[in-house]
């Protein structure tokens, strides 16, 4: 019942979380009367988001091949909608969406699909696009969580002990990874309180491979001057560096920090969602010696 899904060539995993046991409220209909009808399913839950670079002309271009693969695996499509038929703004903010910048949803152009297998298990797919890329979110529950996804090609990095391996794979096959769960107060360089899984995983990676060096690179949206944004983005990267050294015991010699300001956006800064996606810190593999 676990299905392998193929995404377009070049798709990059931007977020992954697996909980076992876990639960997921699978939407079963459009937003109506103040709520989204949903079925809460318990079991192993695998949450993933992908960025598909390039000229994605329609969200159907992203969803249709996945819908075909899911149906071919014996799943019954229970709910399939586009933007307004889903409930528009209310659906997007009423259902689970993985964190930016790994996942981006254009409020005027997204599609959603929910499917169940007769023998148990469920899968949902949410797709949207920006001016520069497509975005795909896949959440699988039960036996469906054991399926795989074919995405960005490249060598698989060794997996450090206790690590899911996703950060390692992206660093060594793509050279960079977005630390998608970090949070900063607006206009502040102070990293939010609490634990961030991406930092725990990155620290394990660096401990397992002491010959690796990482540059932490801050990015901002396009609000304000370039000089101010470069300074802010560098301070945010330094805040992440300090947290890794102080609380995770990372060797300071394995880290450096810099800021790009708004010079390397992931997507357009013309929308609030785009600006949120562009505010990020990335880890870049700069040396293996």
mmCIF file with all atom_site columns, C-alpha atoms in Angstrom, residues 33-171:
data_model
loop_
_atom_site.group_PDB
_atom_site.id
_atom_site.type_symbol
_atom_site.label_atom_id
_atom_site.label_alt_id
_atom_site.label_comp_id
_atom_site.label_asym_id
_atom_site.label_entity_id
_atom_site.label_seq_id
_atom_site.pdbx_PDB_ins_code
_atom_site.Cartn_x
_atom_site.Cartn_y
_atom_site.Cartn_z
_atom_site.occupancy
_atom_site.B_iso_or_equiv
_atom_site.pdbx_formal_charge
_atom_site.auth_seq_id
_atom_site.auth_comp_id
_atom_site.auth_asym_id
_atom_site.auth_atom_id
_atom_site.pdbx_PDB_model_num
ATOM 1   C CA . UNK A 1 33  ? -19.906 27.122 7.665   1.00 0.00 ? 33  UNK A CA 1
ATOM 2   C CA . UNK A 1 34  ? -16.770 28.229 9.417   1.00 0.00 ? 34  UNK A CA 1
ATOM 3   C CA . UNK A 1 35  ? -14.770 25.013 9.204   1.00 0.00 ? 35  UNK A CA 1
ATOM 4   C CA . UNK A 1 36  ? -13.071 22.458 6.980   1.00 0.00 ? 36  UNK A CA 1
ATOM 5   C CA . UNK A 1 37  ? -14.558 18.958 7.331   1.00 0.00 ? 37  UNK A CA 1
ATOM 6   C CA . UNK A 1 38  ? -11.769 16.570 8.224   1.00 0.00 ? 38  UNK A CA 1
ATOM 7   C CA . UNK A 1 39  ? -11.067 13.041 9.379   1.00 0.00 ? 39  UNK A CA 1
ATOM 8   C CA . UNK A 1 40  ? -8.412  12.678 12.073  1.00 0.00 ? 40  UNK A CA 1
ATOM 9   C CA . UNK A 1 41  ? -6.200  9.689  11.217  1.00 0.00 ? 41  UNK A CA 1
ATOM 10  C CA . UNK A 1 42  ? -3.629  8.251  13.603  1.00 0.00 ? 42  UNK A CA 1
ATOM 11  C CA . UNK A 1 43  ? -0.452  6.309  12.881  1.00 0.00 ? 43  UNK A CA 1
ATOM 12  C CA . UNK A 1 44  ? 2.937   7.081  11.364  1.00 0.00 ? 44  UNK A CA 1
ATOM 13  C CA . UNK A 1 45  ? 2.769   10.524 9.693   1.00 0.00 ? 45  UNK A CA 1
ATOM 14  C CA . UNK A 1 46  ? 5.321   11.667 7.086   1.00 0.00 ? 46  UNK A CA 1
ATOM 15  C CA . UNK A 1 47  ? 5.241   15.363 6.150   1.00 0.00 ? 47  UNK A CA 1
ATOM 16  C CA . UNK A 1 48  ? 7.335   16.612 3.208   1.00 0.00 ? 48  UNK A CA 1
ATOM 17  C CA . UNK A 1 49  ? 7.556   19.701 1.030   1.00 0.00 ? 49  UNK A CA 1
ATOM 18  C CA . UNK A 1 50  ? 9.401   20.183 -2.257  1.00 0.00 ? 50  UNK A CA 1
ATOM 19  C CA . UNK A 1 51  ? 10.410  23.135 -4.393  1.00 0.00 ? 51  UNK A CA 1
ATOM 20  C CA . UNK A 1 52  ? 10.337  22.567 -8.159  1.00 0.00 ? 52  UNK A CA 1
ATOM 21  C CA . UNK A 1 53  ? 12.470  25.225 -9.904  1.00 0.00 ? 53  UNK A CA 1
ATOM 22  C CA . UNK A 1 54  ? 11.644  26.523 -13.352 1.00 0.00 ? 54  UNK A CA 1
ATOM 23  C CA . UNK A 1 55  ? 8.687   27.806 -15.311 1.00 0.00 ? 55  UNK A CA 1
ATOM 24  C CA . UNK A 1 56  ? 5.649   26.088 -13.766 1.00 0.00 ? 56  UNK A CA 1
ATOM 25  C CA . UNK A 1 57  ? 2.785   27.417 -15.878 1.00 0.00 ? 57  UNK A CA 1
ATOM 26  C CA . UNK A 1 58  ? -0.143  25.849 -13.987 1.00 0.00 ? 58  UNK A CA 1
ATOM 27  C CA . UNK A 1 59  ? -0.748  24.107 -10.681 1.00 0.00 ? 59  UNK A CA 1
ATOM 28  C CA . UNK A 1 60  ? -2.455  21.330 -12.625 1.00 0.00 ? 60  UNK A CA 1
ATOM 29  C CA . UNK A 1 61  ? 0.925   20.639 -14.235 1.00 0.00 ? 61  UNK A CA 1
ATOM 30  C CA . UNK A 1 62  ? 2.155   19.728 -10.723 1.00 0.00 ? 62  UNK A CA 1
ATOM 31  C CA . UNK A 1 63  ? -0.892  17.921 -9.377  1.00 0.00 ? 63  UNK A CA 1
ATOM 32  C CA . UNK A 1 64  ? -2.122  15.837 -12.320 1.00 0.00 ? 64  UNK A CA 1
ATOM 33  C CA . UNK A 1 65  ? 0.847   13.399 -12.502 1.00 0.00 ? 65  UNK A CA 1
ATOM 34  C CA . UNK A 1 66  ? 0.728   12.862 -8.728  1.00 0.00 ? 66  UNK A CA 1
ATOM 35  C CA . UNK A 1 67  ? -3.037  12.267 -8.817  1.00 0.00 ? 67  UNK A CA 1
ATOM 36  C CA . UNK A 1 68  ? -2.553  9.648  -11.544 1.00 0.00 ? 68  UNK A CA 1
ATOM 37  C CA . UNK A 1 69  ? 0.158   7.863  -9.540  1.00 0.00 ? 69  UNK A CA 1
ATOM 38  C CA . UNK A 1 70  ? -1.906  7.897  -6.337  1.00 0.00 ? 70  UNK A CA 1
ATOM 39  C CA . UNK A 1 71  ? -4.990  6.501  -8.084  1.00 0.00 ? 71  UNK A CA 1
ATOM 40  C CA . UNK A 1 72  ? -2.878  3.840  -9.816  1.00 0.00 ? 72  UNK A CA 1
ATOM 41  C CA . UNK A 1 73  ? -1.653  2.693  -6.395  1.00 0.00 ? 73  UNK A CA 1
ATOM 42  C CA . UNK A 1 74  ? -5.217  1.771  -5.388  1.00 0.00 ? 74  UNK A CA 1
ATOM 43  C CA . UNK A 1 75  ? -6.139  4.934  -3.493  1.00 0.00 ? 75  UNK A CA 1
ATOM 44  C CA . UNK A 1 76  ? -9.628  6.410  -3.701  1.00 0.00 ? 76  UNK A CA 1
ATOM 45  C CA . UNK A 1 77  ? -9.621  10.149 -4.393  1.00 0.00 ? 77  UNK A CA 1
ATOM 46  C CA . UNK A 1 78  ? -11.961 11.594 -1.748  1.00 0.00 ? 78  UNK A CA 1
ATOM 47  C CA . UNK A 1 79  ? -11.511 15.318 -2.311  1.00 0.00 ? 79  UNK A CA 1
ATOM 48  C CA . UNK A 1 80  ? -9.940  17.229 -5.220  1.00 0.00 ? 80  UNK A CA 1
ATOM 49  C CA . UNK A 1 81  ? -10.263 20.998 -5.510  1.00 0.00 ? 81  UNK A CA 1
ATOM 50  C CA . UNK A 1 82  ? -8.762  24.208 -6.873  1.00 0.00 ? 82  UNK A CA 1
ATOM 51  C CA . UNK A 1 83  ? -8.449  27.516 -4.990  1.00 0.00 ? 83  UNK A CA 1
ATOM 52  C CA . UNK A 1 84  ? -11.985 28.963 -4.692  1.00 0.00 ? 84  UNK A CA 1
ATOM 53  C CA . UNK A 1 85  ? -13.675 25.553 -4.740  1.00 0.00 ? 85  UNK A CA 1
ATOM 54  C CA . UNK A 1 86  ? -11.451 24.556 -1.834  1.00 0.00 ? 86  UNK A CA 1
ATOM 55  C CA . UNK A 1 87  ? -12.497 27.636 0.092   1.00 0.00 ? 87  UNK A CA 1
ATOM 56  C CA . UNK A 1 88  ? -9.749  30.030 -0.955  1.00 0.00 ? 88  UNK A CA 1
ATOM 57  C CA . UNK A 1 89  ? -8.197  32.019 1.885   1.00 0.00 ? 89  UNK A CA 1
ATOM 58  C CA . UNK A 1 90  ? -10.179 30.145 4.550   1.00 0.00 ? 90  UNK A CA 1
ATOM 59  C CA . UNK A 1 91  ? -9.064  26.731 3.317   1.00 0.00 ? 91  UNK A CA 1
ATOM 60  C CA . UNK A 1 92  ? -5.402  27.715 3.034   1.00 0.00 ? 92  UNK A CA 1
ATOM 61  C CA . UNK A 1 93  ? -5.324  29.036 6.610   1.00 0.00 ? 93  UNK A CA 1
ATOM 62  C CA . UNK A 1 94  ? -7.615  26.355 7.999   1.00 0.00 ? 94  UNK A CA 1
ATOM 63  C CA . UNK A 1 95  ? -5.650  23.331 6.860   1.00 0.00 ? 95  UNK A CA 1
ATOM 64  C CA . UNK A 1 96  ? -2.116  22.237 7.689   1.00 0.00 ? 96  UNK A CA 1
ATOM 65  C CA . UNK A 1 97  ? 0.589   23.939 5.619   1.00 0.00 ? 97  UNK A CA 1
ATOM 66  C CA . UNK A 1 98  ? 4.256   23.165 6.209   1.00 0.00 ? 98  UNK A CA 1
ATOM 67  C CA . UNK A 1 99  ? 6.521   26.087 7.156   1.00 0.00 ? 99  UNK A CA 1
ATOM 68  C CA . UNK A 1 100 ? 7.974   28.590 4.727   1.00 0.00 ? 100 UNK A CA 1
ATOM 69  C CA . UNK A 1 101 ? 10.157  29.130 2.899   1.00 0.00 ? 101 UNK A CA 1
ATOM 70  C CA . UNK A 1 102 ? 10.063  25.399 2.196   1.00 0.00 ? 102 UNK A CA 1
ATOM 71  C CA . UNK A 1 103 ? 6.376   25.563 1.308   1.00 0.00 ? 103 UNK A CA 1
ATOM 72  C CA . UNK A 1 104 ? 4.675   28.530 -0.379  1.00 0.00 ? 104 UNK A CA 1
ATOM 73  C CA . UNK A 1 105 ? 0.974   28.877 -1.197  1.00 0.00 ? 105 UNK A CA 1
ATOM 74  C CA . UNK A 1 106 ? -0.351  31.555 -3.552  1.00 0.00 ? 106 UNK A CA 1
ATOM 75  C CA . UNK A 1 107 ? -3.826  32.413 -2.233  1.00 0.00 ? 107 UNK A CA 1
ATOM 76  C CA . UNK A 1 108 ? -5.094  32.845 -5.793  1.00 0.00 ? 108 UNK A CA 1
ATOM 77  C CA . UNK A 1 109 ? -3.664  29.651 -7.269  1.00 0.00 ? 109 UNK A CA 1
ATOM 78  C CA . UNK A 1 110 ? -3.411  26.344 -5.421  1.00 0.00 ? 110 UNK A CA 1
ATOM 79  C CA . UNK A 1 111 ? -4.819  22.822 -5.656  1.00 0.00 ? 111 UNK A CA 1
ATOM 80  C CA . UNK A 1 112 ? -5.467  20.165 -3.026  1.00 0.00 ? 112 UNK A CA 1
ATOM 81  C CA . UNK A 1 113 ? -6.117  16.435 -3.140  1.00 0.00 ? 113 UNK A CA 1
ATOM 82  C CA . UNK A 1 114 ? -6.990  13.932 -0.390  1.00 0.00 ? 114 UNK A CA 1
ATOM 83  C CA . UNK A 1 115 ? -7.065  10.148 -0.898  1.00 0.00 ? 115 UNK A CA 1
ATOM 84  C CA . UNK A 1 116 ? -7.672  7.041  1.227   1.00 0.00 ? 116 UNK A CA 1
ATOM 85  C CA . UNK A 1 117 ? -6.702  3.420  0.612   1.00 0.00 ? 117 UNK A CA 1
ATOM 86  C CA . UNK A 1 118 ? -9.369  0.726  1.176   1.00 0.00 ? 118 UNK A CA 1
ATOM 87  C CA . UNK A 1 119 ? -6.933  -1.161 3.410   1.00 0.00 ? 119 UNK A CA 1
ATOM 88  C CA . UNK A 1 120 ? -6.039  1.918  5.469   1.00 0.00 ? 120 UNK A CA 1
ATOM 89  C CA . UNK A 1 121 ? -3.620  4.780  5.072   1.00 0.00 ? 121 UNK A CA 1
ATOM 90  C CA . UNK A 1 122 ? -4.132  8.215  3.561   1.00 0.00 ? 122 UNK A CA 1
ATOM 91  C CA . UNK A 1 123 ? -2.292  10.820 1.529   1.00 0.00 ? 123 UNK A CA 1
ATOM 92  C CA . UNK A 1 124 ? -2.868  14.508 0.820   1.00 0.00 ? 124 UNK A CA 1
ATOM 93  C CA . UNK A 1 125 ? -1.167  16.730 -1.757  1.00 0.00 ? 125 UNK A CA 1
ATOM 94  C CA . UNK A 1 126 ? -1.140  20.539 -1.783  1.00 0.00 ? 126 UNK A CA 1
ATOM 95  C CA . UNK A 1 127 ? 0.472   22.348 -4.725  1.00 0.00 ? 127 UNK A CA 1
ATOM 96  C CA . UNK A 1 128 ? 1.021   25.989 -5.596  1.00 0.00 ? 128 UNK A CA 1
ATOM 97  C CA . UNK A 1 129 ? 3.499   28.101 -7.528  1.00 0.00 ? 129 UNK A CA 1
ATOM 98  C CA . UNK A 1 130 ? 5.368   31.390 -7.521  1.00 0.00 ? 130 UNK A CA 1
ATOM 99  C CA . UNK A 1 131 ? 6.886   33.321 -10.392 1.00 0.00 ? 131 UNK A CA 1
ATOM 100 C CA . UNK A 1 132 ? 10.058  31.247 -10.158 1.00 0.00 ? 132 UNK A CA 1
ATOM 101 C CA . UNK A 1 133 ? 9.082   27.781 -8.928  1.00 0.00 ? 133 UNK A CA 1
ATOM 102 C CA . UNK A 1 134 ? 6.414   25.265 -8.037  1.00 0.00 ? 134 UNK A CA 1
ATOM 103 C CA . UNK A 1 135 ? 5.778   23.993 -4.503  1.00 0.00 ? 135 UNK A CA 1
ATOM 104 C CA . UNK A 1 136 ? 4.480   20.570 -3.494  1.00 0.00 ? 136 UNK A CA 1
ATOM 105 C CA . UNK A 1 137 ? 3.416   19.396 -0.027  1.00 0.00 ? 137 UNK A CA 1
ATOM 106 C CA . UNK A 1 138 ? 2.780   15.686 0.569   1.00 0.00 ? 138 UNK A CA 1
ATOM 107 C CA . UNK A 1 139 ? 1.442   14.327 3.877   1.00 0.00 ? 139 UNK A CA 1
ATOM 108 C CA . UNK A 1 140 ? 1.093   10.558 4.264   1.00 0.00 ? 140 UNK A CA 1
ATOM 109 C CA . UNK A 1 141 ? -0.423  8.600  7.130   1.00 0.00 ? 141 UNK A CA 1
ATOM 110 C CA . UNK A 1 142 ? -0.225  4.946  8.125   1.00 0.00 ? 142 UNK A CA 1
ATOM 111 C CA . UNK A 1 143 ? 1.247   2.514  5.623   1.00 0.00 ? 143 UNK A CA 1
ATOM 112 C CA . UNK A 1 144 ? 1.333   5.331  3.072   1.00 0.00 ? 144 UNK A CA 1
ATOM 113 C CA . UNK A 1 145 ? 4.071   6.961  5.165   1.00 0.00 ? 145 UNK A CA 1
ATOM 114 C CA . UNK A 1 146 ? 6.477   4.195  4.108   1.00 0.00 ? 146 UNK A CA 1
ATOM 115 C CA . UNK A 1 147 ? 6.416   5.246  0.449   1.00 0.00 ? 147 UNK A CA 1
ATOM 116 C CA . UNK A 1 148 ? 9.225   7.127  -1.244  1.00 0.00 ? 148 UNK A CA 1
ATOM 117 C CA . UNK A 1 149 ? 9.535   10.150 -3.499  1.00 0.00 ? 149 UNK A CA 1
ATOM 118 C CA . UNK A 1 150 ? 11.836  10.450 -6.488  1.00 0.00 ? 150 UNK A CA 1
ATOM 119 C CA . UNK A 1 151 ? 13.065  14.038 -6.589  1.00 0.00 ? 151 UNK A CA 1
ATOM 120 C CA . UNK A 1 152 ? 16.359  15.856 -6.991  1.00 0.00 ? 152 UNK A CA 1
ATOM 121 C CA . UNK A 1 153 ? 19.055  13.609 -8.444  1.00 0.00 ? 153 UNK A CA 1
ATOM 122 C CA . UNK A 1 154 ? 22.445  13.434 -6.778  1.00 0.00 ? 154 UNK A CA 1
ATOM 123 C CA . UNK A 1 155 ? 24.611  11.281 -4.551  1.00 0.00 ? 155 UNK A CA 1
ATOM 124 C CA . UNK A 1 156 ? 23.297  10.284 -1.148  1.00 0.00 ? 156 UNK A CA 1
ATOM 125 C CA . UNK A 1 157 ? 25.418  11.496 1.732   1.00 0.00 ? 157 UNK A CA 1
ATOM 126 C CA . UNK A 1 158 ? 26.352  9.229  4.631   1.00 0.00 ? 158 UNK A CA 1
ATOM 127 C CA . UNK A 1 159 ? 23.770  9.384  7.403   1.00 0.00 ? 159 UNK A CA 1
ATOM 128 C CA . UNK A 1 160 ? 25.078  10.604 10.756  1.00 0.00 ? 160 UNK A CA 1
ATOM 129 C CA . UNK A 1 161 ? 23.948  8.648  13.834  1.00 0.00 ? 161 UNK A CA 1
ATOM 130 C CA . UNK A 1 162 ? 20.517  9.767  15.010  1.00 0.00 ? 162 UNK A CA 1
ATOM 131 C CA . UNK A 1 163 ? 19.928  11.914 11.928  1.00 0.00 ? 163 UNK A CA 1
ATOM 132 C CA . UNK A 1 164 ? 17.172  11.542 9.350   1.00 0.00 ? 164 UNK A CA 1
ATOM 133 C CA . UNK A 1 165 ? 19.823  12.148 6.694   1.00 0.00 ? 165 UNK A CA 1
ATOM 134 C CA . UNK A 1 166 ? 17.817  14.758 4.788   1.00 0.00 ? 166 UNK A CA 1
ATOM 135 C CA . UNK A 1 167 ? 20.036  17.703 5.691   1.00 0.00 ? 167 UNK A CA 1
ATOM 136 C CA . UNK A 1 168 ? 23.122  15.587 4.951   1.00 0.00 ? 168 UNK A CA 1
ATOM 137 C CA . UNK A 1 169 ? 21.754  14.535 1.558   1.00 0.00 ? 169 UNK A CA 1
ATOM 138 C CA . UNK A 1 170 ? 20.866  18.069 0.526   1.00 0.00 ? 170 UNK A CA 1
ATOM 139 C CA . UNK A 1 171 ? 24.166  19.532 1.670   1.00 0.00 ? 171 UNK A CA 1
#
